[in-house]
Amino acid sequence: RWIERSSDSEVVAHMCFALQKMFPQTYDGTLPVAYCVTRWRADPLARGSYSYVSRRAIAYDYVRLAQPVADRLYFAGEATSRWHPSTVHGAYYSGLREAMRICGDSWQDVEPSDQELRSRVPRRPLRGDVSR
């Protein structure tokens, strides 16, 4: 909540200070040339929210949410990430996925594969998981 009440320059200075403490040998505290501070909690369209999976959801729901409409409207965001929902990296992967889809590249390889994920982290399958 501190970020919501602070100026952009205060937030950036605080983050630079934290980076300098974490990486004293490699970061000299130089301020960035440009930055953008977001305040999701204050955003009337987000209110600090993130997606969550309903108990009735099935794995294919993520695939449906990410389907483009008429090859003109594309959807990205953590709510469309089947393997990383409700996370920043899920939002990131989904943005890469859609950028690659728009460019006509193969987007299947952006997120870790089913097999890679199963070997790394044990997970409870969602009801109706189409990968099994």
PDB file of C-alpha atoms in Angstrom:
ATOM      1  CA  ARG A   1       0.000   0.000   0.000  1.00  0.00           C
ATOM      2  CA  TRP A   2       2.987   2.254   0.404  1.00  0.00           C
ATOM      3  CA  ILE A   3       3.385   2.378  -3.386  1.00  0.00           C
ATOM      4  CA  GLU A   4      -0.200   3.563  -3.785  1.00  0.00           C
ATOM      5  CA  ARG A   5       0.466   6.611  -1.583  1.00  0.00           C
ATOM      6  CA  SER A   6       3.970   7.457  -2.805  1.00  0.00           C
ATOM      7  CA  SER A   7       5.153   9.500  -5.761  1.00  0.00           C
ATOM      8  CA  ASP A   8       6.709   7.733  -8.752  1.00  0.00           C
ATOM      9  CA  SER A   9      10.143   9.125  -7.901  1.00  0.00           C
ATOM     10  CA  GLU A  10       9.878   7.864  -4.293  1.00  0.00           C
ATOM     11  CA  VAL A  11       8.954   4.371  -5.491  1.00  0.00           C
ATOM     12  CA  VAL A  12      11.806   4.269  -8.019  1.00  0.00           C
ATOM     13  CA  ALA A  13      14.335   5.530  -5.446  1.00  0.00           C
ATOM     14  CA  HIS A  14      13.149   2.868  -2.978  1.00  0.00           C
ATOM     15  CA  MET A  15      13.468   0.097  -5.589  1.00  0.00           C
ATOM     16  CA  CYS A  16      16.956   1.283  -6.582  1.00  0.00           C
ATOM     17  CA  PHE A  17      17.983   1.272  -2.924  1.00  0.00           C
ATOM     18  CA  ALA A  18      16.656  -2.287  -2.550  1.00  0.00           C
ATOM     19  CA  LEU A  19      18.529  -3.406  -5.684  1.00  0.00           C
ATOM     20  CA  GLN A  20      21.721  -1.834  -4.380  1.00  0.00           C
ATOM     21  CA  LYS A  21      21.365  -3.770  -1.107  1.00  0.00           C
ATOM     22  CA  MET A  22      20.695  -7.035  -2.975  1.00  0.00           C
ATOM     23  CA  PHE A  23      23.463  -6.606  -5.569  1.00  0.00           C
ATOM     24  CA  PRO A  24      26.150  -4.396  -3.993  1.00  0.00           C
ATOM     25  CA  GLN A  25      28.900  -5.710  -6.261  1.00  0.00           C
ATOM     26  CA  THR A  26      27.071  -5.193  -9.552  1.00  0.00           C
ATOM     27  CA  TYR A  27      24.533  -2.358  -9.114  1.00  0.00           C
ATOM     28  CA  ASP A  28      25.751   1.152  -8.369  1.00  0.00           C
ATOM     29  CA  GLY A  29      22.341   2.694  -7.608  1.00  0.00           C
ATOM     30  CA  THR A  30      22.030   4.542 -10.905  1.00  0.00           C
ATOM     31  CA  LEU A  31      18.454   5.706 -11.454  1.00  0.00           C
ATOM     32  CA  PRO A  32      16.721   4.401 -14.585  1.00  0.00           C
ATOM     33  CA  VAL A  33      16.374   6.725 -17.575  1.00  0.00           C
ATOM     34  CA  ALA A  34      12.626   6.039 -17.771  1.00  0.00           C
ATOM     35  CA  TYR A  35      10.080   4.160 -15.685  1.00  0.00           C
ATOM     36  CA  CYS A  36       6.376   3.536 -15.247  1.00  0.00           C
ATOM     37  CA  VAL A  37       4.915   2.870 -11.802  1.00  0.00           C
ATOM     38  CA  THR A  38       1.562   1.108 -11.750  1.00  0.00           C
ATOM     39  CA  ARG A  39      -0.953   1.271  -8.939  1.00  0.00           C
ATOM     40  CA  TRP A  40      -3.288  -1.655  -9.448  1.00  0.00           C
ATOM     41  CA  ARG A  41      -5.082  -1.277  -6.144  1.00  0.00           C
ATOM     42  CA  ALA A  42      -6.151   2.264  -7.101  1.00  0.00           C
ATOM     43  CA  ASP A  43      -7.047   1.329 -10.683  1.00  0.00           C
ATOM     44  CA  PRO A  44     -10.872   1.341 -10.875  1.00  0.00           C
ATOM     45  CA  LEU A  45     -10.819  -1.472 -13.458  1.00  0.00           C
ATOM     46  CA  ALA A  46      -8.505  -3.767 -11.492  1.00  0.00           C
ATOM     47  CA  ARG A  47      -8.711  -2.823  -7.812  1.00  0.00           C
ATOM     48  CA  GLY A  48      -5.637  -4.950  -7.157  1.00  0.00           C
ATOM     49  CA  SER A  49      -7.347  -8.086  -8.376  1.00  0.00           C
ATOM     50  CA  TYR A  50      -6.106 -11.202 -10.094  1.00  0.00           C
ATOM     51  CA  SER A  51      -7.909 -14.220 -11.474  1.00  0.00           C
ATOM     52  CA  TYR A  52      -8.689 -17.372  -9.568  1.00  0.00           C
ATOM     53  CA  VAL A  53     -10.023 -20.705 -10.677  1.00  0.00           C
ATOM     54  CA  SER A  54     -13.561 -21.702  -9.864  1.00  0.00           C
ATOM     55  CA  ARG A  55     -14.055 -25.105  -8.297  1.00  0.00           C
ATOM     56  CA  ARG A  56     -16.042 -26.010 -11.418  1.00  0.00           C
ATOM     57  CA  ALA A  57     -13.291 -24.958 -13.835  1.00  0.00           C
ATOM     58  CA  ILE A  58     -11.563 -27.375 -16.134  1.00  0.00           C
ATOM     59  CA  ALA A  59      -8.117 -26.975 -17.662  1.00  0.00           C
ATOM     60  CA  TYR A  60      -9.534 -26.263 -21.105  1.00  0.00           C
ATOM     61  CA  ASP A  61     -11.182 -23.066 -19.756  1.00  0.00           C
ATOM     62  CA  TYR A  62      -7.796 -21.328 -19.972  1.00  0.00           C
ATOM     63  CA  VAL A  63      -7.445 -22.387 -23.599  1.00  0.00           C
ATOM     64  CA  ARG A  64     -10.913 -21.013 -24.367  1.00  0.00           C
ATOM     65  CA  LEU A  65     -10.145 -17.681 -22.663  1.00  0.00           C
ATOM     66  CA  ALA A  66      -7.029 -17.301 -24.805  1.00  0.00           C
ATOM     67  CA  GLN A  67      -8.728 -17.993 -28.144  1.00  0.00           C
ATOM     68  CA  PRO A  68      -8.419 -15.074 -30.587  1.00  0.00           C
ATOM     69  CA  VAL A  69     -11.567 -13.654 -32.131  1.00  0.00           C
ATOM     70  CA  ALA A  70     -11.531 -13.555 -35.940  1.00  0.00           C
ATOM     71  CA  ASP A  71      -7.721 -13.271 -35.940  1.00  0.00           C
ATOM     72  CA  ARG A  72      -8.120  -9.616 -34.935  1.00  0.00           C
ATOM     73  CA  LEU A  73      -8.699  -9.609 -31.181  1.00  0.00           C
ATOM     74  CA  TYR A  74      -6.139 -11.378 -28.975  1.00  0.00           C
ATOM     75  CA  PHE A  75      -6.246 -12.078 -25.252  1.00  0.00           C
ATOM     76  CA  ALA A  76      -3.288 -12.171 -22.878  1.00  0.00           C
ATOM     77  CA  GLY A  77      -2.969 -11.973 -19.116  1.00  0.00           C
ATOM     78  CA  GLU A  78      -2.499 -14.310 -16.205  1.00  0.00           C
ATOM     79  CA  ALA A  79      -6.110 -15.461 -16.483  1.00  0.00           C
ATOM     80  CA  THR A  80      -5.314 -16.995 -19.880  1.00  0.00           C
ATOM     81  CA  SER A  81      -2.239 -18.889 -18.706  1.00  0.00           C
ATOM     82  CA  ARG A  82      -3.119 -22.527 -18.222  1.00  0.00           C
ATOM     83  CA  TRP A  83       0.081 -23.436 -16.407  1.00  0.00           C
ATOM     84  CA  HIS A  84       0.735 -20.213 -14.499  1.00  0.00           C
ATOM     85  CA  PRO A  85      -2.601 -18.584 -13.660  1.00  0.00           C
ATOM     86  CA  SER A  86      -2.772 -15.777 -11.106  1.00  0.00           C
ATOM     87  CA  THR A  87       0.951 -15.055 -11.444  1.00  0.00           C
ATOM     88  CA  VAL A  88       3.134 -12.361 -12.962  1.00  0.00           C
ATOM     89  CA  HIS A  89       5.044 -14.908 -15.002  1.00  0.00           C
ATOM     90  CA  GLY A  90       1.740 -16.273 -16.314  1.00  0.00           C
ATOM     91  CA  ALA A  91       0.893 -12.786 -17.561  1.00  0.00           C
ATOM     92  CA  TYR A  92       4.362 -12.493 -19.089  1.00  0.00           C
ATOM     93  CA  TYR A  93       4.192 -15.869 -20.855  1.00  0.00           C
ATOM     94  CA  SER A  94       0.724 -15.103 -22.184  1.00  0.00           C
ATOM     95  CA  GLY A  95       1.939 -11.781 -23.600  1.00  0.00           C
ATOM     96  CA  LEU A  96       4.762 -13.584 -25.388  1.00  0.00           C
ATOM     97  CA  ARG A  97       2.304 -16.219 -26.606  1.00  0.00           C
ATOM     98  CA  GLU A  98      -0.009 -13.649 -28.158  1.00  0.00           C
ATOM     99  CA  ALA A  99       2.826 -11.586 -29.652  1.00  0.00           C
ATOM    100  CA  MET A 100       4.127 -14.742 -31.307  1.00  0.00           C
ATOM    101  CA  ARG A 101       0.644 -15.707 -32.463  1.00  0.00           C
ATOM    102  CA  ILE A 102       0.163 -12.250 -34.035  1.00  0.00           C
ATOM    103  CA  CYS A 103       3.545 -12.526 -35.777  1.00  0.00           C
ATOM    104  CA  GLY A 104       2.611 -15.963 -37.097  1.00  0.00           C
ATOM    105  CA  ASP A 105       5.300 -17.769 -35.101  1.00  0.00           C
ATOM    106  CA  SER A 106       4.769 -21.025 -33.264  1.00  0.00           C
ATOM    107  CA  TRP A 107       3.505 -20.020 -29.821  1.00  0.00           C
ATOM    108  CA  GLN A 108       3.209 -23.476 -28.270  1.00  0.00           C
ATOM    109  CA  ASP A 109       6.787 -23.400 -26.984  1.00  0.00           C
ATOM    110  CA  VAL A 110       6.487 -20.172 -24.994  1.00  0.00           C
ATOM    111  CA  GLU A 111       5.262 -21.712 -21.751  1.00  0.00           C
ATOM    112  CA  PRO A 112       6.991 -24.801 -20.389  1.00  0.00           C
ATOM    113  CA  SER A 113       5.548 -27.999 -21.817  1.00  0.00           C
ATOM    114  CA  ASP A 114       3.288 -30.329 -19.869  1.00  0.00           C
ATOM    115  CA  GLN A 115       6.149 -32.802 -19.503  1.00  0.00           C
ATOM    116  CA  GLU A 116       8.588 -30.123 -18.262  1.00  0.00           C
ATOM    117  CA  LEU A 117       6.134 -28.940 -15.658  1.00  0.00           C
ATOM    118  CA  ARG A 118       5.306 -32.427 -14.446  1.00  0.00           C
ATOM    119  CA  SER A 119       8.995 -33.192 -13.992  1.00  0.00           C
ATOM    120  CA  ARG A 120       9.605 -29.966 -12.021  1.00  0.00           C
ATOM    121  CA  VAL A 121       6.596 -29.497  -9.785  1.00  0.00           C
ATOM    122  CA  PRO A 122       4.057 -32.076  -8.683  1.00  0.00           C
ATOM    123  CA  ARG A 123       0.581 -30.683  -9.237  1.00  0.00           C
ATOM    124  CA  ARG A 124      -2.946 -31.824  -8.662  1.00  0.00           C
ATOM    125  CA  PRO A 125      -4.653 -32.063 -12.077  1.00  0.00           C
ATOM    126  CA  LEU A 126      -7.732 -29.966 -12.673  1.00  0.00           C
ATOM    127  CA  ARG A 127     -10.967 -31.808 -13.336  1.00  0.00           C
ATOM    128  CA  GLY A 128     -11.190 -32.360 -17.095  1.00  0.00           C
ATOM    129  CA  ASP A 129      -7.480 -31.716 -17.728  1.00  0.00           C
ATOM    130  CA  VAL A 130      -7.120 -32.257 -21.466  1.00  0.00           C
ATOM    131  CA  SER A 131      -3.394 -33.058 -21.270  1.00  0.00           C
ATOM    132  CA  ARG A 132      -3.830 -36.401 -19.483  1.00  0.00           C
TER     133      ARG A 132
END
